[in-house]
């Protein structure tokens, strides 16, 4: 069968797909300065058919990052600003009565897209937060008993502010576990911040990515070819056991009340596999597991209150576990 060609002019060849996904960094860098780890995390999530929680203070380009990714991948994207008065039907869609035909018709909500930006997801009540659970897990929305499939690919990129708690509703563990990765977006370095201001002084408009020169670097055919190649990446029994040992160690940590579930272990294996392929290998090594352990596991553990008061963080606990769990040779 001949490889398909997407609108960006790319074929579904795995080698070309890897090169196209690597070119995403250059395209996104035209709009977002720095943040390479976050860009890589978003690409890994796309390869694993997962979802991403982006955490950072306001003004660090979380929204711009997702928009730039969608533009560079030539994917449809929609943004929902989560507020206390947002209803589930505002996300999923609802049945609308047509007076001309005297019938109800389904009006799709913004969730029917390739890349959904759920902005400040912790500002809406749990009832509305839960409207995304079926979409994230089953990739469908059920309205009036009728399941409606979502487009493929489909990724939820949700943002939240880590420092402002007034008027927020923390995500429950069940929903946090639905996110493949939790990426922290740090404040830029001094030089990166100078570059940001220089771009704005030269006329950069974050609302016009085309004017900034962001062009499609990859398309759906590349993504499908990449996913197929990732699925063929070899995982040895020793690596599988290493992942299990790391996750089991979180359940025995005295600093945690909640450790990583088997779903978290599966997620770590998948993200390490995707990272191995992105770096040019067709097999997984322990360093791949270590590289993805923090973003894959940090939101799946829960600290004991006394540990939190002592300044212990989820990242420090996971780093300590990585330092003590024997590495396969």
Short mmCIF file of C-alpha atoms in Angstrom, two decimals:
data_model
loop_
_atom_site.label_atom_id
_atom_site.label_comp_id
_atom_site.label_asym_id
_atom_site.label_seq_id
_atom_site.Cartn_x
_atom_site.Cartn_y
_atom_site.Cartn_z
CA UNK A 1 0.00 0.00 0.00
CA UNK A 2 1.35 3.43 -0.86
CA UNK A 3 1.99 5.74 2.08
CA UNK A 4 -0.63 8.43 2.52
CA UNK A 5 0.24 12.06 2.15
CA UNK A 6 -1.14 14.76 4.43
CA UNK A 7 -1.87 18.40 3.69
CA UNK A 8 1.61 19.41 4.82
CA UNK A 9 3.04 17.30 2.00
CA UNK A 10 4.48 14.62 4.30
CA UNK A 11 4.16 10.88 3.85
CA UNK A 12 3.54 8.21 6.42
CA UNK A 13 7.15 6.92 6.38
CA UNK A 14 8.43 6.38 9.96
CA UNK A 15 11.81 7.99 9.26
CA UNK A 16 10.19 11.03 7.69
CA UNK A 17 7.68 11.12 10.54
CA UNK A 18 10.46 11.31 13.15
CA UNK A 19 12.17 14.11 11.23
CA UNK A 20 8.87 15.99 10.93
CA UNK A 21 8.12 15.69 14.64
CA UNK A 22 11.63 16.87 15.47
CA UNK A 23 11.02 19.87 13.20
CA UNK A 24 8.12 20.87 15.46
CA UNK A 25 10.58 22.40 17.91
CA UNK A 26 11.86 24.83 15.31
CA UNK A 27 8.34 25.85 14.31
CA UNK A 28 7.06 26.27 17.87
CA UNK A 29 10.21 28.21 18.77
CA UNK A 30 9.04 30.89 16.34
CA UNK A 31 6.21 31.63 18.79
CA UNK A 32 7.42 30.30 22.16
CA UNK A 33 10.88 30.96 23.56
CA UNK A 34 12.41 27.99 25.40
CA UNK A 35 10.05 25.38 26.94
CA UNK A 36 11.61 22.48 24.96
CA UNK A 37 10.71 19.94 27.69
CA UNK A 38 7.05 20.96 27.51
CA UNK A 39 7.05 20.72 23.70
CA UNK A 40 8.59 17.26 23.90
CA UNK A 41 6.01 16.22 26.49
CA UNK A 42 3.15 17.29 24.24
CA UNK A 43 4.61 15.32 21.33
CA UNK A 44 5.05 12.25 23.57
CA UNK A 45 1.41 12.56 24.65
CA UNK A 46 0.27 12.67 21.02
CA UNK A 47 2.30 9.56 20.24
CA UNK A 48 0.79 7.74 23.24
CA UNK A 49 -2.77 9.00 22.64
CA UNK A 50 -2.64 10.63 26.06
CA UNK A 51 -3.60 13.94 27.64
CA UNK A 52 -1.49 16.63 29.31
CA UNK A 53 -1.90 18.82 32.38
CA UNK A 54 0.16 22.01 32.10
CA UNK A 55 0.92 23.75 35.38
CA UNK A 56 2.49 27.17 35.61
CA UNK A 57 1.91 30.69 36.88
CA UNK A 58 -0.03 33.07 34.62
CA UNK A 59 1.89 34.55 31.71
CA UNK A 60 4.37 31.75 30.92
CA UNK A 61 2.82 30.99 27.49
CA UNK A 62 0.85 27.85 28.36
CA UNK A 63 -1.99 28.77 26.02
CA UNK A 64 0.36 30.01 23.30
CA UNK A 65 2.31 26.75 23.50
CA UNK A 66 -0.77 24.63 22.78
CA UNK A 67 -1.92 26.93 19.96
CA UNK A 68 1.53 26.87 18.38
CA UNK A 69 1.61 23.06 18.56
CA UNK A 70 -1.78 22.80 16.87
CA UNK A 71 -0.68 25.18 14.12
CA UNK A 72 2.61 23.33 13.54
CA UNK A 73 0.76 20.00 13.38
CA UNK A 74 -2.06 21.33 11.19
CA UNK A 75 -4.68 20.14 13.67
CA UNK A 76 -8.03 21.64 14.56
CA UNK A 77 -7.98 23.23 18.00
CA UNK A 78 -10.57 24.81 20.31
CA UNK A 79 -10.22 26.61 23.61
CA UNK A 80 -12.60 26.50 26.58
CA UNK A 81 -12.15 28.95 29.45
CA UNK A 82 -13.27 27.02 32.51
CA UNK A 83 -15.23 29.21 34.92
CA UNK A 84 -17.43 28.51 37.97
CA UNK A 85 -20.63 28.90 35.93
CA UNK A 86 -19.58 26.63 33.04
CA UNK A 87 -21.98 23.72 32.52
CA UNK A 88 -21.12 20.20 31.22
CA UNK A 89 -23.19 20.79 28.08
CA UNK A 90 -21.03 23.85 27.33
CA UNK A 91 -18.15 21.41 26.82
CA UNK A 92 -19.77 18.31 25.34
CA UNK A 93 -22.68 19.83 23.38
CA UNK A 94 -26.41 19.33 23.75
CA UNK A 95 -29.66 18.58 21.97
CA UNK A 96 -31.27 21.65 20.43
CA UNK A 97 -34.94 21.83 19.45
CA UNK A 98 -35.51 22.92 15.86
CA UNK A 99 -38.86 24.68 15.57
CA UNK A 100 -38.94 24.23 11.79
CA UNK A 101 -38.66 20.46 11.86
CA UNK A 102 -40.12 19.96 15.35
CA UNK A 103 -37.15 17.66 16.11
CA UNK A 104 -34.13 17.70 18.38
CA UNK A 105 -30.70 17.84 16.76
CA UNK A 106 -27.29 17.50 18.38
CA UNK A 107 -25.15 20.62 18.54
CA UNK A 108 -21.52 19.52 19.10
CA UNK A 109 -19.57 21.26 21.84
CA UNK A 110 -15.93 22.41 21.67
CA UNK A 111 -14.73 18.96 22.78
CA UNK A 112 -15.25 17.81 19.18
CA UNK A 113 -11.81 18.84 17.99
CA UNK A 114 -8.29 17.43 17.69
CA UNK A 115 -6.63 19.52 20.36
CA UNK A 116 -8.81 20.85 23.18
CA UNK A 117 -7.28 23.55 25.37
CA UNK A 118 -9.04 23.40 28.74
CA UNK A 119 -7.86 26.68 30.22
CA UNK A 120 -7.77 26.88 34.05
CA UNK A 121 -9.56 23.56 34.44
CA UNK A 122 -9.50 23.81 38.24
CA UNK A 123 -11.71 26.92 38.19
CA UNK A 124 -14.86 24.96 37.33
CA UNK A 125 -16.84 22.72 39.74
CA UNK A 126 -16.35 18.93 39.74
CA UNK A 127 -19.62 18.43 37.85
CA UNK A 128 -18.20 20.21 34.82
CA UNK A 129 -14.71 18.78 35.27
CA UNK A 130 -16.24 15.31 35.10
CA UNK A 131 -17.75 16.09 31.69
CA UNK A 132 -14.28 15.47 30.25
CA UNK A 133 -13.81 12.04 31.87
CA UNK A 134 -15.65 10.04 29.20
CA UNK A 135 -14.04 12.07 26.41
CA UNK A 136 -10.54 11.54 27.80
CA UNK A 137 -10.94 7.83 28.53
CA UNK A 138 -13.38 6.54 25.90
CA UNK A 139 -12.79 9.21 23.22
CA UNK A 140 -16.51 9.66 22.84
CA UNK A 141 -19.30 11.76 24.29
CA UNK A 142 -22.68 10.30 25.27
CA UNK A 143 -25.63 12.67 25.02
CA UNK A 144 -29.18 11.43 25.57
CA UNK A 145 -27.93 7.84 25.54
CA UNK A 146 -26.23 8.13 22.15
CA UNK A 147 -22.40 7.74 22.06
CA UNK A 148 -20.74 10.13 19.62
CA UNK A 149 -17.08 9.43 18.69
CA UNK A 150 -14.54 12.23 18.87
CA UNK A 151 -12.14 13.11 16.04
CA UNK A 152 -8.80 11.34 15.77
CA UNK A 153 -6.28 12.39 16.96
CA UNK A 154 -7.76 13.81 20.15
CA UNK A 155 -5.79 15.38 22.98
CA UNK A 156 -6.84 17.44 26.01
CA UNK A 157 -4.26 19.98 27.14
CA UNK A 158 -5.50 21.41 30.44
CA UNK A 159 -3.86 24.28 32.29
CA UNK A 160 -3.93 25.22 35.95
CA UNK A 161 -2.33 27.85 38.15
CA UNK A 162 -0.27 26.34 41.02
CA UNK A 163 -0.23 29.43 43.28
CA UNK A 164 -3.81 30.70 43.32
CA UNK A 165 -6.27 28.57 45.29
CA UNK A 166 -9.15 30.96 45.99
CA UNK A 167 -12.17 30.04 43.86
CA UNK A 168 -10.62 26.82 42.58
CA UNK A 169 -11.71 23.19 42.72
CA UNK A 170 -8.74 20.80 42.94
CA UNK A 171 -8.92 17.96 40.45
CA UNK A 172 -9.81 14.62 42.11
CA UNK A 173 -7.31 11.77 41.93
CA UNK A 174 -9.53 9.87 39.46
CA UNK A 175 -9.33 12.74 36.97
CA UNK A 176 -5.65 13.45 37.55
CA UNK A 177 -4.95 9.81 36.74
CA UNK A 178 -6.54 10.33 33.31
CA UNK A 179 -3.74 12.71 32.34
CA UNK A 180 -0.78 10.92 30.84
CA UNK A 181 1.66 13.70 31.79
CA UNK A 182 1.81 16.65 34.13
CA UNK A 183 4.22 19.22 32.73
CA UNK A 184 5.43 22.13 34.82
CA UNK A 185 6.02 25.34 32.86
CA UNK A 186 8.76 27.32 34.65
CA UNK A 187 9.46 31.02 34.47
CA UNK A 188 11.92 31.77 31.65
CA UNK A 189 15.60 32.39 32.20
CA UNK A 190 16.87 35.97 32.03
CA UNK A 191 18.09 35.57 28.43
CA UNK A 192 14.84 33.88 27.35
CA UNK A 193 12.84 36.72 28.89
CA UNK A 194 14.99 39.26 27.06
CA UNK A 195 14.27 37.37 23.81
CA UNK A 196 10.53 37.44 24.56
CA UNK A 197 10.51 41.19 25.09
CA UNK A 198 12.68 41.75 22.00
CA UNK A 199 10.19 39.83 19.86
CA UNK A 200 7.28 41.87 21.19
CA UNK A 201 9.19 45.10 20.60
CA UNK A 202 9.69 43.99 16.99
CA UNK A 203 5.94 43.50 16.50
CA UNK A 204 5.31 39.87 17.46
CA UNK A 205 1.58 39.22 17.89
CA UNK A 206 0.81 36.02 19.86
CA UNK A 207 -2.69 35.98 18.35
CA UNK A 208 -1.36 35.76 14.78
CA UNK A 209 0.87 32.69 14.54
CA UNK A 210 0.90 32.74 10.74
CA UNK A 211 2.44 36.20 10.80
CA UNK A 212 5.06 34.86 13.22
CA UNK A 213 6.03 32.31 10.58
CA UNK A 214 4.65 29.16 12.22
CA UNK A 215 3.98 26.65 9.46
CA UNK A 216 2.80 23.01 9.48
CA UNK A 217 5.81 20.73 10.02
CA UNK A 218 3.86 17.48 10.32
CA UNK A 219 0.38 16.15 9.75
CA UNK A 220 -1.98 13.29 10.64
CA UNK A 221 -0.16 10.83 8.31
CA UNK A 222 3.13 11.51 10.10
CA UNK A 223 1.45 11.03 13.45
CA UNK A 224 -0.07 7.69 12.46
CA UNK A 225 3.24 6.45 11.03
CA UNK A 226 5.02 7.54 14.21
CA UNK A 227 2.49 5.77 16.44
CA UNK A 228 2.89 2.56 14.44
CA UNK A 229 6.68 2.79 14.77
CA UNK A 230 6.47 3.45 18.52
CA UNK A 231 4.32 0.34 18.93
CA UNK A 232 7.17 -1.72 17.42
CA UNK A 233 9.80 -0.33 19.78
CA UNK A 234 11.25 -3.23 21.80
CA UNK A 235 10.76 -3.42 25.56
CA UNK A 236 12.84 -6.04 27.36
CA UNK A 237 11.51 -7.95 30.40
CA UNK A 238 14.15 -6.20 32.51
CA UNK A 239 12.79 -2.76 31.57
CA UNK A 240 9.24 -3.88 32.35
CA UNK A 241 10.37 -5.13 35.77
CA UNK A 242 12.24 -1.83 36.34
CA UNK A 243 9.07 0.18 35.72
CA UNK A 244 7.09 -2.08 38.07
CA UNK A 245 9.75 -1.75 40.81
CA UNK A 246 9.66 2.05 40.57
CA UNK A 247 5.88 2.18 40.83
CA UNK A 248 5.75 -0.35 43.67
CA UNK A 249 8.33 1.69 45.57
CA UNK A 250 5.97 4.70 45.53
CA UNK A 251 3.33 2.59 47.28
CA UNK A 252 5.79 1.78 50.06
CA UNK A 253 7.18 5.30 50.49
CA UNK A 254 6.63 6.70 54.03
CA UNK A 255 6.17 10.18 52.53
CA UNK A 256 3.15 9.18 50.42
CA UNK A 257 -0.43 8.27 51.25
CA UNK A 258 -1.13 7.29 47.64
CA UNK A 259 1.31 5.57 45.31
CA UNK A 260 1.26 4.95 41.58
CA UNK A 261 -1.44 2.58 40.32
CA UNK A 262 -0.94 -0.09 37.64
CA UNK A 263 -2.39 2.41 35.14
CA UNK A 264 0.47 4.75 36.07
CA UNK A 265 2.97 1.95 35.47
CA UNK A 266 1.45 1.35 32.04
CA UNK A 267 1.68 5.07 31.32
CA UNK A 268 5.37 5.19 32.27
CA UNK A 269 6.14 2.25 30.00
CA UNK A 270 4.30 3.94 27.11
CA UNK A 271 5.96 7.35 27.53
CA UNK A 272 9.44 5.80 27.86
CA UNK A 273 8.77 3.86 24.66
CA UNK A 274 7.73 7.01 22.78
CA UNK A 275 10.77 8.90 24.05
CA UNK A 276 13.09 6.07 22.97
CA UNK A 277 11.67 6.22 19.45
CA UNK A 278 11.90 10.02 19.31
CA UNK A 279 15.59 9.83 20.22
CA UNK A 280 16.25 7.44 17.36
CA UNK A 281 16.24 4.02 19.01
CA UNK A 282 13.99 1.02 18.44
CA UNK A 283 14.45 -0.27 21.99
CA UNK A 284 13.93 1.18 25.48
CA UNK A 285 16.77 1.71 27.96
CA UNK A 286 16.59 2.64 31.68
CA UNK A 287 17.46 6.27 30.91
CA UNK A 288 14.24 6.55 28.90
CA UNK A 289 12.27 5.47 31.96
CA UNK A 290 14.14 7.95 34.16
CA UNK A 291 13.63 10.79 31.68
CA UNK A 292 9.84 10.41 31.72
CA UNK A 293 9.34 9.33 35.35
CA UNK A 294 8.70 12.80 36.80
CA UNK A 295 6.12 14.10 34.28
CA UNK A 296 4.38 10.71 34.14
CA UNK A 297 4.19 10.00 37.88
CA UNK A 298 4.24 13.31 39.81
CA UNK A 299 0.46 13.80 39.62
CA UNK A 300 -0.33 10.17 40.46
CA UNK A 301 1.07 10.27 44.00
CA UNK A 302 -0.26 12.02 47.10
CA UNK A 303 1.97 13.40 49.85
CA UNK A 304 1.35 12.89 53.55
CA UNK A 305 0.48 16.22 55.23
CA UNK A 306 3.45 15.96 57.62
CA UNK A 307 5.83 15.35 54.68
CA UNK A 308 4.38 18.33 52.82
CA UNK A 309 4.91 20.54 55.90
CA UNK A 310 8.55 19.48 55.93
CA UNK A 311 8.99 20.71 52.35
CA UNK A 312 8.91 17.32 50.67
CA UNK A 313 7.55 17.38 47.10
CA UNK A 314 6.28 14.68 44.78
CA UNK A 315 9.28 15.29 42.53
CA UNK A 316 11.77 14.85 45.39
CA UNK A 317 10.13 11.57 46.45
CA UNK A 318 10.22 10.20 42.89
CA UNK A 319 13.85 11.31 42.43
CA UNK A 320 14.80 9.53 45.66
CA UNK A 321 13.07 6.37 44.46
CA UNK A 322 14.88 6.54 41.11
CA UNK A 323 18.16 6.83 42.99
CA UNK A 324 17.48 3.73 45.08
CA UNK A 325 15.69 1.29 42.76
CA UNK A 326 18.30 -1.01 41.15
CA UNK A 327 18.84 -0.21 37.47
CA UNK A 328 18.89 -3.20 35.09
CA UNK A 329 22.12 -3.76 33.19
#
